[in-house]
């Protein structure tokens, strides 16, 4: 997220909290795709992490990208911590360990997603090459320890960094050393939101397996195919996970609001100051009884910012955000967009996807999430391997993309973007398994070759 919301309109009722989500409803013809991906920067001459300051640091990189694109700087306490497009809605933010995140503009199809990604990477390399900076396309930094990874000077991150050890053991790893790709999709009504949320939550372990790409930590194999996903299982149980409440009868915006009200806050922002209220209740803020800031009442900004600090495998904001996958190559980033769009943006495909997942129990879904990071496509869900479920889901997604019939200038539809995933299902080998084979073979049990082989 590049920029925290600034809207001081008071919030006085639970109904207003519910309405904040329902405003996101769009007619199907206005549905768009938003893609966010993170890339881990490193110095090419030594394979070391990139600090914020200095002539070749993250700040200089942001300034260079701004010159390339004309995007406006986003500041926090005088530090440039992101960039915002002056047109089109895209933005750049830096994650806690310096990961560069593109929050793409809403686009109508996956062809435009790929075009946006290519333009972004071209501008990024123009800014990065003179600084000797490259970018990994792995889901976790393969070599550096937590202590070797710099923390970016962003106010919300200092608060989160202090709070994480109170609620889990791996929160600092999540913040500093992981990289993901997220796909944002729209909904037309509360019922449409609920159906898409349930389907996509149920299939997140499948996505985790298909996109597994983080098998190295501290310079050696870590025992997982998606260590990034495993890290999330011990980060903060109050705000992460498979969100089983979504499958309860009668669930809707109200149920999500009730859950969000009980998730402890990180901060509230007043002016340019971030106030650490970690662990406090949003209900207390609504009542003006916040212990840290008595007499302060909730605003629209507070609610929007709080909604951005929960991390279930699928997150509801004014759209739905898929969160279960490691970052990968540009082809894999586009593949994730295509996978979810095909499943969720055609009514027949969405019905078929619901038929695929609706019989799975909460325990089965949770077990798949627990085992997919280690076993990948060999994990089980609903009595089948995740590889078999992935094959079915991909067939449904392909049918949905064919029905959408969104074509590029040469007449190709969006199904072409599924090809990397279909190849993974046919071979049964994830990118993580390919990288492990490289480690045991031509890389001669070193992760340093990854800084040449696994880059954007």
C-alpha positions as a printed NumPy array, in Angstrom:
array([[  0.   ,   0.   ,   0.   ],
       [  1.666,   3.218,  -1.178],
       [ -0.208,   5.854,   0.773],
       [ -2.332,   5.855,   3.909],
       [ -5.814,   7.307,   3.449],
       [ -6.49 ,  10.895,   4.526],
       [-10.188,  11.528,   5.165],
       [-11.138,  13.142,   8.458],
       [-14.9  ,  12.564,   8.066],
       [-16.133,  11.257,  11.444],
       [-17.549,   7.752,  11.724],
       [-20.313,   7.475,  14.299],
       [-22.137,   4.216,  13.55 ],
       [-21.568,   0.607,  12.621],
       [-23.751,   1.156,   9.552],
       [-21.164,   3.62 ,   8.208],
       [-18.439,   1.003,   8.615],
       [-20.509,  -1.47 ,   6.608],
       [-21.258,   1.115,   3.937],
       [-17.552,   1.793,   3.475],
       [-17.213,  -1.702,   1.99 ],
       [-20.471,  -1.72 ,   0.013],
       [-19.426,   1.418,  -1.86 ],
       [-16.965,  -0.817,  -3.714],
       [-19.75 ,  -2.564,  -5.642],
       [-19.507,  -2.138,  -9.429],
       [-21.581,  -3.329, -12.376],
       [-19.905,  -6.306, -14.117],
       [-19.132,  -4.245, -17.205],
       [-16.958,  -1.996, -15.014],
       [-14.961,  -4.825, -13.426],
       [-11.205,  -4.221, -13.555],
       [ -8.027,  -6.028, -12.524],
       [ -5.465,  -4.627, -10.131],
       [ -2.103,  -6.346,  -9.738],
       [  0.466,  -5.625,  -7.042],
       [  3.857,  -7.276,  -7.059],
       [  6.945,  -6.985,  -4.877],
       [ 10.56 ,  -7.366,  -5.952],
       [ 13.537,  -7.758,  -3.627],
       [ 16.404,  -5.378,  -4.527],
       [ 20.083,  -6.288,  -4.211],
       [ 23.463,  -4.948,  -5.214],
       [ 24.785,  -6.843,  -8.201],
       [ 28.38 ,  -6.455,  -7.008],
       [ 28.259,  -8.605,  -3.908],
       [ 24.635,  -9.755,  -3.684],
       [ 23.991,  -7.67 ,  -0.579],
       [ 20.772,  -5.917,   0.491],
       [ 20.123,  -2.287,  -0.437],
       [ 19.847,   0.194,   2.459],
       [ 17.551,   3.202,   2.353],
       [ 20.147,   5.987,   2.299],
       [ 23.326,   6.675,   0.418],
       [ 24.122,   7.514,  -3.178],
       [ 23.024,   4.031,  -4.327],
       [ 20.227,   3.349,  -1.851],
       [ 16.472,   2.949,  -1.989],
       [ 15.889,   6.684,  -1.723],
       [ 18.11 ,   7.296,  -4.769],
       [ 16.285,   4.516,  -6.597],
       [ 12.893,   6.075,  -5.88 ],
       [ 14.142,   9.461,  -7.015],
       [ 15.462,   7.93 , -10.225],
       [ 12.206,   6.126, -10.91 ],
       [ 10.359,   9.381, -10.329],
       [ 12.53 ,  11.101, -12.937],
       [ 11.858,   8.301, -15.408],
       [  8.083,   8.35 , -14.975],
       [  7.16 ,  11.807, -13.712],
       [  5.407,  10.182, -10.734],
       [  5.035,  12.307,  -7.601],
       [  6.902,  11.476,  -4.378],
       [  5.094,  10.263,  -1.275],
       [  6.787,  11.502,   1.886],
       [  6.839,  10.303,   5.479],
       [  8.644,  12.518,   8.01 ],
       [ 10.655,  14.011,   5.154],
       [ 11.65 ,  10.646,   3.68 ],
       [ 10.471,   9.621,   0.234],
       [  8.763,   6.269,   0.804],
       [  6.817,   5.892,  -2.435],
       [  5.628,   7.402,  -5.707],
       [  2.181,   7.998,  -7.137],
       [  1.231,   8.242, -10.781],
       [ -0.189,  11.611, -11.78 ],
       [ -2.568,   9.752, -14.075],
       [ -3.885,   6.213, -14.231],
       [ -3.816,   5.298, -10.54 ],
       [ -0.566,   3.345, -10.271],
       [  1.83 ,   3.724,  -7.342],
       [  5.156,   2.511,  -5.987],
       [  5.709,   1.758,  -2.331],
       [  8.564,   0.236,  -0.409],
       [  7.938,  -2.697,   1.869],
       [  9.708,  -2.915,   5.253],
       [ 12.863,  -4.616,   3.944],
       [ 13.147,  -2.432,   0.852],
       [ 11.014,  -4.607,  -1.402],
       [  9.747,  -2.507,  -4.3  ],
       [  5.992,  -2.862,  -4.798],
       [  4.099,  -1.773,  -7.881],
       [  0.43 ,  -1.186,  -7.112],
       [ -0.916,  -1.262, -10.62 ],
       [ -3.728,   0.871, -11.938],
       [ -7.1  ,  -0.843, -12.475],
       [ -7.034,  -2.256, -16.014],
       [ -9.733,  -4.05 , -18.016],
       [ -7.888,  -7.242, -18.984],
       [ -4.752,  -9.306, -18.465],
       [ -3.232,  -8.024, -21.708],
       [ -3.134,  -4.583, -20.11 ],
       [ -1.732,  -6.088, -16.911],
       [  1.236,  -7.437, -18.854],
       [  1.714,  -4.17 , -20.751],
       [  1.71 ,  -2.228, -17.479],
       [  4.182,  -4.655, -15.925],
       [  6.589,  -4.399, -18.856],
       [  6.468,  -0.591, -18.808],
       [  7.056,  -0.562, -15.053],
       [ 10.033,  -2.911, -15.266],
       [ 11.571,  -0.93 , -18.131],
       [ 11.388,   2.303, -16.119],
       [ 12.636,   0.547, -12.995],
       [ 15.686,  -0.861, -14.756],
       [ 16.518,   2.561, -16.19 ],
       [ 16.636,   3.861, -12.626],
       [ 18.306,   0.795, -11.095],
       [ 21.056,  -0.046, -13.6  ],
       [ 23.185,   3.071, -12.946],
       [ 23.035,   2.24 ,  -9.232],
       [ 24.108,  -1.372,  -9.753],
       [ 20.813,  -2.659,  -8.343],
       [ 19.007,  -5.793,  -9.515],
       [ 15.742,  -7.38 ,  -8.391],
       [ 15.023, -10.965,  -7.391],
       [ 11.858, -12.664,  -8.6  ],
       [ 11.857, -15.05 ,  -5.617],
       [  9.267, -15.072,  -2.833],
       [ 11.919, -14.719,  -0.127],
       [ 15.415, -13.295,  -0.009],
       [ 17.62 , -16.391,  -0.289],
       [ 20.744, -15.279,   1.514],
       [ 20.492, -12.471,   4.081],
       [ 19.549, -12.871,   7.713],
       [ 16.941, -10.721,   9.422],
       [ 19.728,  -8.731,  11.055],
       [ 21.406,  -8.03 ,   7.711],
       [ 18.181,  -6.713,   6.163],
       [ 17.557,  -2.971,   6.616],
       [ 14.246,  -1.61 ,   7.927],
       [ 12.871,   1.203,   5.8  ],
       [ 12.086,   4.569,   7.498],
       [  8.319,   4.366,   7.237],
       [  6.358,   5.24 ,  10.368],
       [  3.816,   2.432,  10.172],
       [  6.64 ,  -0.101,   9.796],
       [  8.345,   0.992,  13.014],
       [  5.081,   0.413,  14.857],
       [  4.485,  -2.962,  13.199],
       [  8.101,  -4.018,  13.818],
       [  7.693,  -3.373,  17.519],
       [  4.358,  -5.18 ,  17.752],
       [  5.148,  -8.318,  15.721],
       [  7.156, -10.194,  18.387],
       [  4.173,  -9.912,  20.73 ],
       [  1.901, -11.948,  18.45 ],
       [  4.14 , -14.439,  16.627],
       [  7.719, -15.487,  16.004],
       [  8.059, -14.857,  12.259],
       [  6.537, -11.409,  11.766],
       [  9.925,  -9.799,  11.186],
       [ 10.695, -12.372,   8.502],
       [  7.388, -11.571,   6.817],
       [  8.114,  -7.864,   6.878],
       [ 11.765,  -7.891,   5.883],
       [ 12.404, -10.929,   3.732],
       [  9.323, -11.969,   1.748],
       [  7.793, -10.898,  -1.547],
       [  4.371, -11.629,  -2.944],
       [  2.09 , -10.857,  -5.86 ],
       [ -1.532,  -9.917,  -5.241],
       [ -4.462,  -9.738,  -7.641],
       [ -7.406,  -7.457,  -6.868],
       [-10.85 ,  -8.197,  -8.275],
       [-14.203,  -6.434,  -8.125],
       [-17.664,  -7.544,  -7.012],
       [-21.137,  -6.382,  -8.028],
       [-23.128,  -6.991,  -4.834],
       [-22.83 ,  -8.383,  -1.34 ],
       [-23.846, -11.842,  -2.569],
       [-21.294, -11.671,  -5.384],
       [-18.607, -10.604,  -2.922],
       [-19.379, -13.496,  -0.588],
       [-19.325, -16.103,  -3.361],
       [-16.027, -14.814,  -4.752],
       [-14.535, -14.584,  -1.273],
       [-15.463, -18.178,  -0.466],
       [-14.191, -19.577,  -3.767],
       [-10.923, -17.688,  -3.618],
       [-10.28 , -18.472,   0.062],
       [-10.833, -22.165,  -0.578],
       [ -8.424, -22.123,  -3.523],
       [ -5.624, -20.118,  -1.888],
       [ -3.693, -23.293,  -0.924],
       [ -3.843, -24.294,  -4.595],
       [ -2.405, -20.915,  -5.559],
       [  0.266, -21.254,  -2.866],
       [  1.336, -24.559,  -4.407],
       [  1.189, -23.408,  -8.043],
       [  3.229, -20.27 ,  -7.367],
       [  5.627, -21.746,  -4.759],
       [  8.928, -19.944,  -5.245],
       [ 10.704, -19.406,  -1.912],
       [ 12.776, -22.511,  -1.11 ],
       [ 15.908, -20.789,   0.281],
       [ 16.665, -18.964,   3.541],
       [ 19.996, -17.882,   5.027],
       [ 21.898, -19.276,   2.04 ],
       [ 20.501, -22.799,   1.97 ],
       [ 17.288, -24.795,   1.348],
       [ 14.743, -24.148,   4.097],
       [ 12.668, -27.34 ,   3.798],
       [  9.724, -25.611,   2.127],
       [  8.632, -24.827,  -1.399],
       [  6.869, -21.672,  -0.216],
       [  8.6  , -20.552,   2.939],
       [  6.851, -17.198,   2.499],
       [  3.463, -18.854,   2.987],
       [  4.688, -20.821,   5.999],
       [  5.977, -17.616,   7.598],
       [  2.47 , -16.16 ,   7.461],
       [  1.239, -19.065,   9.598],
       [  3.242, -17.722,  12.565],
       [  2.975, -13.969,  12.071],
       [ -0.18 , -12.77 ,  13.849],
       [ -3.11 , -15.122,  14.273],
       [ -5.517, -12.276,  15.015],
       [ -5.319, -10.899,  11.481],
       [ -4.145, -13.735,   9.193],
       [ -5.315, -17.097,   7.926],
       [ -8.097, -18.758,   5.972],
       [-10.887, -16.68 ,   7.53 ],
       [-13.401, -19.498,   8.139],
       [-16.081, -16.961,   9.168],
       [-16.67 , -16.301,   5.464],
       [-18.297, -19.721,   5.141],
       [-20.792, -19.196,   7.956],
       [-24.447, -18.918,   6.996],
       [-25.524, -15.316,   6.566],
       [-22.006, -13.945,   6.253],
       [-21.649, -10.596,   4.463],
       [-20.263,  -7.098,   4.95 ],
       [-21.617,  -7.036,   8.504],
       [-19.742, -10.18 ,   9.481],
       [-16.488,  -8.839,   8.078],
       [-16.965,  -5.54 ,   9.923],
       [-17.598,  -7.344,  13.21 ],
       [-14.381,  -9.336,  12.754],
       [-12.397,  -6.252,  11.778],
       [-13.664,  -4.335,  14.805],
       [-12.095,  -6.961,  17.047],
       [ -8.723,  -7.144,  15.279],
       [ -6.216,  -5.083,  17.315],
       [ -5.109,  -1.871,  15.653],
       [ -1.532,  -0.858,  14.839],
       [ -1.769,   2.937,  14.611],
       [ -3.92 ,   5.947,  13.982],
       [ -2.688,   8.917,  11.993],
       [ -3.362,  12.506,  12.967],
       [ -1.913,  15.021,  10.555],
       [  1.51 ,  13.686,   9.63 ],
       [  1.986,  11.849,  12.939],
       [  1.496,   8.114,  13.378],
       [  0.379,   7.292,  16.918],
       [  1.247,   3.811,  18.153],
       [ -1.979,   2.276,  19.461],
       [ -0.92 ,  -1.322,  18.803],
       [ -3.188,  -3.806,  20.505],
       [ -6.016,  -1.308,  21.007],
       [ -9.606,  -1.884,  19.899],
       [-11.27 ,   0.046,  17.082],
       [-14.456,  -0.182,  19.144],
       [-12.707,   1.929,  21.806],
       [-11.767,   4.491,  19.191],
       [-15.378,   4.629,  17.99 ],
       [-16.414,   5.41 ,  21.572],
       [-13.661,   7.978,  22.183],
       [-12.162,   5.734,  24.877],
       [ -8.812,   4.888,  23.328],
       [ -6.381,   4.616,  26.222],
       [ -3.451,   6.008,  24.229],
       [ -5.431,   8.984,  22.817],
       [ -8.483,   9.629,  24.976],
       [-11.082,  11.839,  23.355],
       [-10.098,  10.94 ,  19.792],
       [-12.899,   9.502,  17.668],
       [-12.816,   7.342,  14.549],
       [-12.617,   8.84 ,  11.066],
       [-12.925,   7.357,   7.586],
       [ -9.11 ,   7.414,   7.38 ],
       [ -8.815,   5.358,  10.541],
       [-11.18 ,   2.704,   9.195],
       [ -9.551,   2.541,   5.765],
       [ -6.071,   2.321,   7.276],
       [ -7.186,  -0.329,   9.766],
       [ -8.716,  -2.381,   6.92 ],
       [ -5.299,  -2.308,   5.232],
       [ -3.551,  -3.824,   8.267],
       [ -5.347,  -7.166,   8.354],
       [ -3.902,  -9.981,   6.278],
       [ -6.227, -12.958,   5.71 ],
       [ -5.427, -15.079,   2.666],
       [ -8.091, -13.074,   0.838],
       [ -8.668,  -9.536,   2.081],
       [-11.825,  -7.494,   1.625],
       [-11.455,  -3.786,   1.016],
       [-13.492,  -2.115,  -1.696],
       [-12.357,  -5.044,  -3.794],
       [-11.084,  -8.536,  -3.011],
       [ -7.338,  -9.07 ,  -2.752],
       [ -5.779, -12.496,  -3.388],
       [ -2.812, -12.897,  -1.015],
       [ -1.649, -16.535,  -1.102],
       [  1.142, -16.564,  -3.712],
       [  4.883, -16.018,  -3.94 ],
       [  6.092, -13.521,  -6.488],
       [  7.65 , -14.913,  -9.659],
       [  8.648, -13.941, -13.156],
       [  6.553, -11.511, -15.225],
       [  4.909, -14.489, -16.907],
       [  3.905, -15.877, -13.51 ],
       [  2.604, -12.497, -12.336],
       [  0.344, -12.309, -15.392],
       [ -0.601, -15.954, -14.886],
       [ -1.942, -15.234, -11.432],
       [ -4.093, -12.406, -12.753],
       [ -5.425, -14.68 , -15.485],
       [ -6.073, -17.541, -13.055],
       [ -8.309, -15.484, -10.775],
       [-10.004, -13.462, -13.49 ],
       [-10.966, -16.616, -15.339],
       [-12.424, -18.157, -12.2  ],
       [-14.224, -15.099, -10.83 ],
       [-15.303, -12.838, -13.712],
       [-17.513, -15.224, -15.676],
       [-20.739, -16.387, -14.024],
       [-20.582, -19.948, -15.365],
       [-16.96 , -20.33 , -14.336],
       [-17.709, -18.924, -10.874],
       [-20.562, -21.41 , -10.469],
       [-18.264, -24.261, -11.526],
       [-15.563, -23.08 ,  -9.133],
       [-18.072, -22.979,  -6.281],
       [-19.172, -26.519,  -7.141],
       [-15.506, -27.55 ,  -6.948],
       [-14.884, -26.115,  -3.468],
       [-18.219, -26.048,  -1.648],
       [-17.929, -29.541,  -0.176],
       [-14.631, -28.919,   1.57 ],
       [-14.727, -28.495,   5.328],
       [-12.946, -25.797,   7.292],
       [-10.552, -28.432,   8.613],
       [ -9.739, -29.612,   5.091],
       [ -9.089, -26.065,   3.924],
       [ -6.896, -25.333,   6.928],
       [ -4.969, -28.587,   6.536],
       [ -4.268, -27.75 ,   2.892],
       [ -2.989, -24.334,   3.883],
       [ -0.729, -25.936,   6.506],
       [  0.745, -28.535,   4.142],
       [  0.922, -26.682,   0.817],
       [  3.992, -24.597,   1.793],
       [  6.052, -27.76 ,   2.327],
       [  4.5  , -30.268,  -0.078],
       [  3.28 , -28.032,  -2.889],
       [  1.118, -29.833,  -5.414],
       [  1.539, -33.117,  -3.501],
       [ -0.52 , -31.784,  -0.584],
       [ -4.164, -32.873,  -0.355],
       [ -7.514, -31.112,  -0.345],
       [-10.951, -32.687,  -0.515],
       [ -9.527, -36.179,  -1.019],
       [ -7.399, -35.133,  -4.015],
       [ -3.891, -33.86 ,  -4.489],
       [ -3.533, -30.119,  -4.911],
       [ -2.116, -30.921,  -8.333],
       [ -5.385, -32.587,  -9.325],
       [ -7.44 , -29.737,  -7.868],
       [ -5.21 , -27.241,  -9.676],
       [ -5.868, -29.021, -12.984],
       [ -9.618, -28.717, -12.433],
       [ -9.368, -25.083, -11.368],
       [ -7.227, -24.222, -14.367],
       [ -9.725, -25.844, -16.731],
       [-12.49 , -23.733, -15.175],
       [-10.356, -20.608, -15.38 ],
       [ -9.575, -21.296, -19.037],
       [-13.28 , -21.637, -19.809],
       [-13.978, -18.351, -18.017],
       [-11.29 , -16.522, -19.97 ],
       [-12.576, -17.978, -23.224],
       [-16.071, -16.776, -22.389],
       [-14.734, -13.281, -21.62 ],
       [-13.15 , -13.259, -25.084],
       [-10.9  , -10.277, -24.325],
       [ -8.417, -10.195, -27.209],
       [ -5.198,  -8.318, -27.846],
       [ -4.213,  -6.634, -31.088],
       [ -3.211,  -9.945, -32.666],
       [ -6.467, -11.696, -31.76 ],
       [ -5.162, -13.758, -28.832],
       [ -7.401, -14.126, -25.778],
       [ -6.309, -14.158, -22.139],
       [ -5.956, -17.949, -21.97 ],
       [ -2.389, -17.616, -23.236],
       [ -1.383, -16.303, -19.825],
       [ -2.339, -19.609, -18.171],
       [  0.315, -21.566, -20.056],
       [  3.017, -21.399, -17.333],
       [  0.56 , -22.816, -14.783],
       [ -0.651, -25.536, -17.123],
       [  2.964, -26.571, -17.676],
       [  3.503, -26.782, -13.898],
       [  0.456, -29.04 , -13.522],
       [  1.523, -31.293, -16.403],
       [  5.05 , -31.758, -15.042],
       [  4.026, -31.697, -11.368],
       [  7.062, -29.473, -10.672],
       [  6.841, -26.015,  -9.195],
       [  9.407, -23.287,  -9.798],
       [ 10.672, -23.885,  -6.26 ],
       [ 11.448, -27.503,  -7.123],
       [ 13.273, -26.402, -10.26 ],
       [ 15.384, -23.996,  -8.19 ],
       [ 16.188, -26.738,  -5.664],
       [ 17.34 , -28.953,  -8.52 ],
       [ 19.571, -26.108,  -9.695],
       [ 20.979, -25.771,  -6.177],
       [ 21.852, -29.463,  -6.019],
       [ 23.195, -29.447,  -9.601],
       [ 24.724, -26.579, -11.565],
       [ 24.647, -24.101,  -8.651],
       [ 26.888, -26.489,  -6.658],
       [ 24.98 , -25.988,  -3.408],
       [ 25.203, -22.198,  -3.425],
       [ 22.381, -19.67 ,  -3.649],
       [ 24.594, -17.01 ,  -5.234],
       [ 23.716, -18.099,  -8.788],
       [ 20.108, -17.148,  -7.973],
       [ 21.173, -13.502,  -8.178],
       [ 21.738, -14.046, -11.883],
       [ 19.166, -16.728, -12.691],
       [ 16.164, -15.51 , -10.652],
       [ 15.882, -11.834, -11.519],
       [ 13.498,  -9.495, -13.298]])
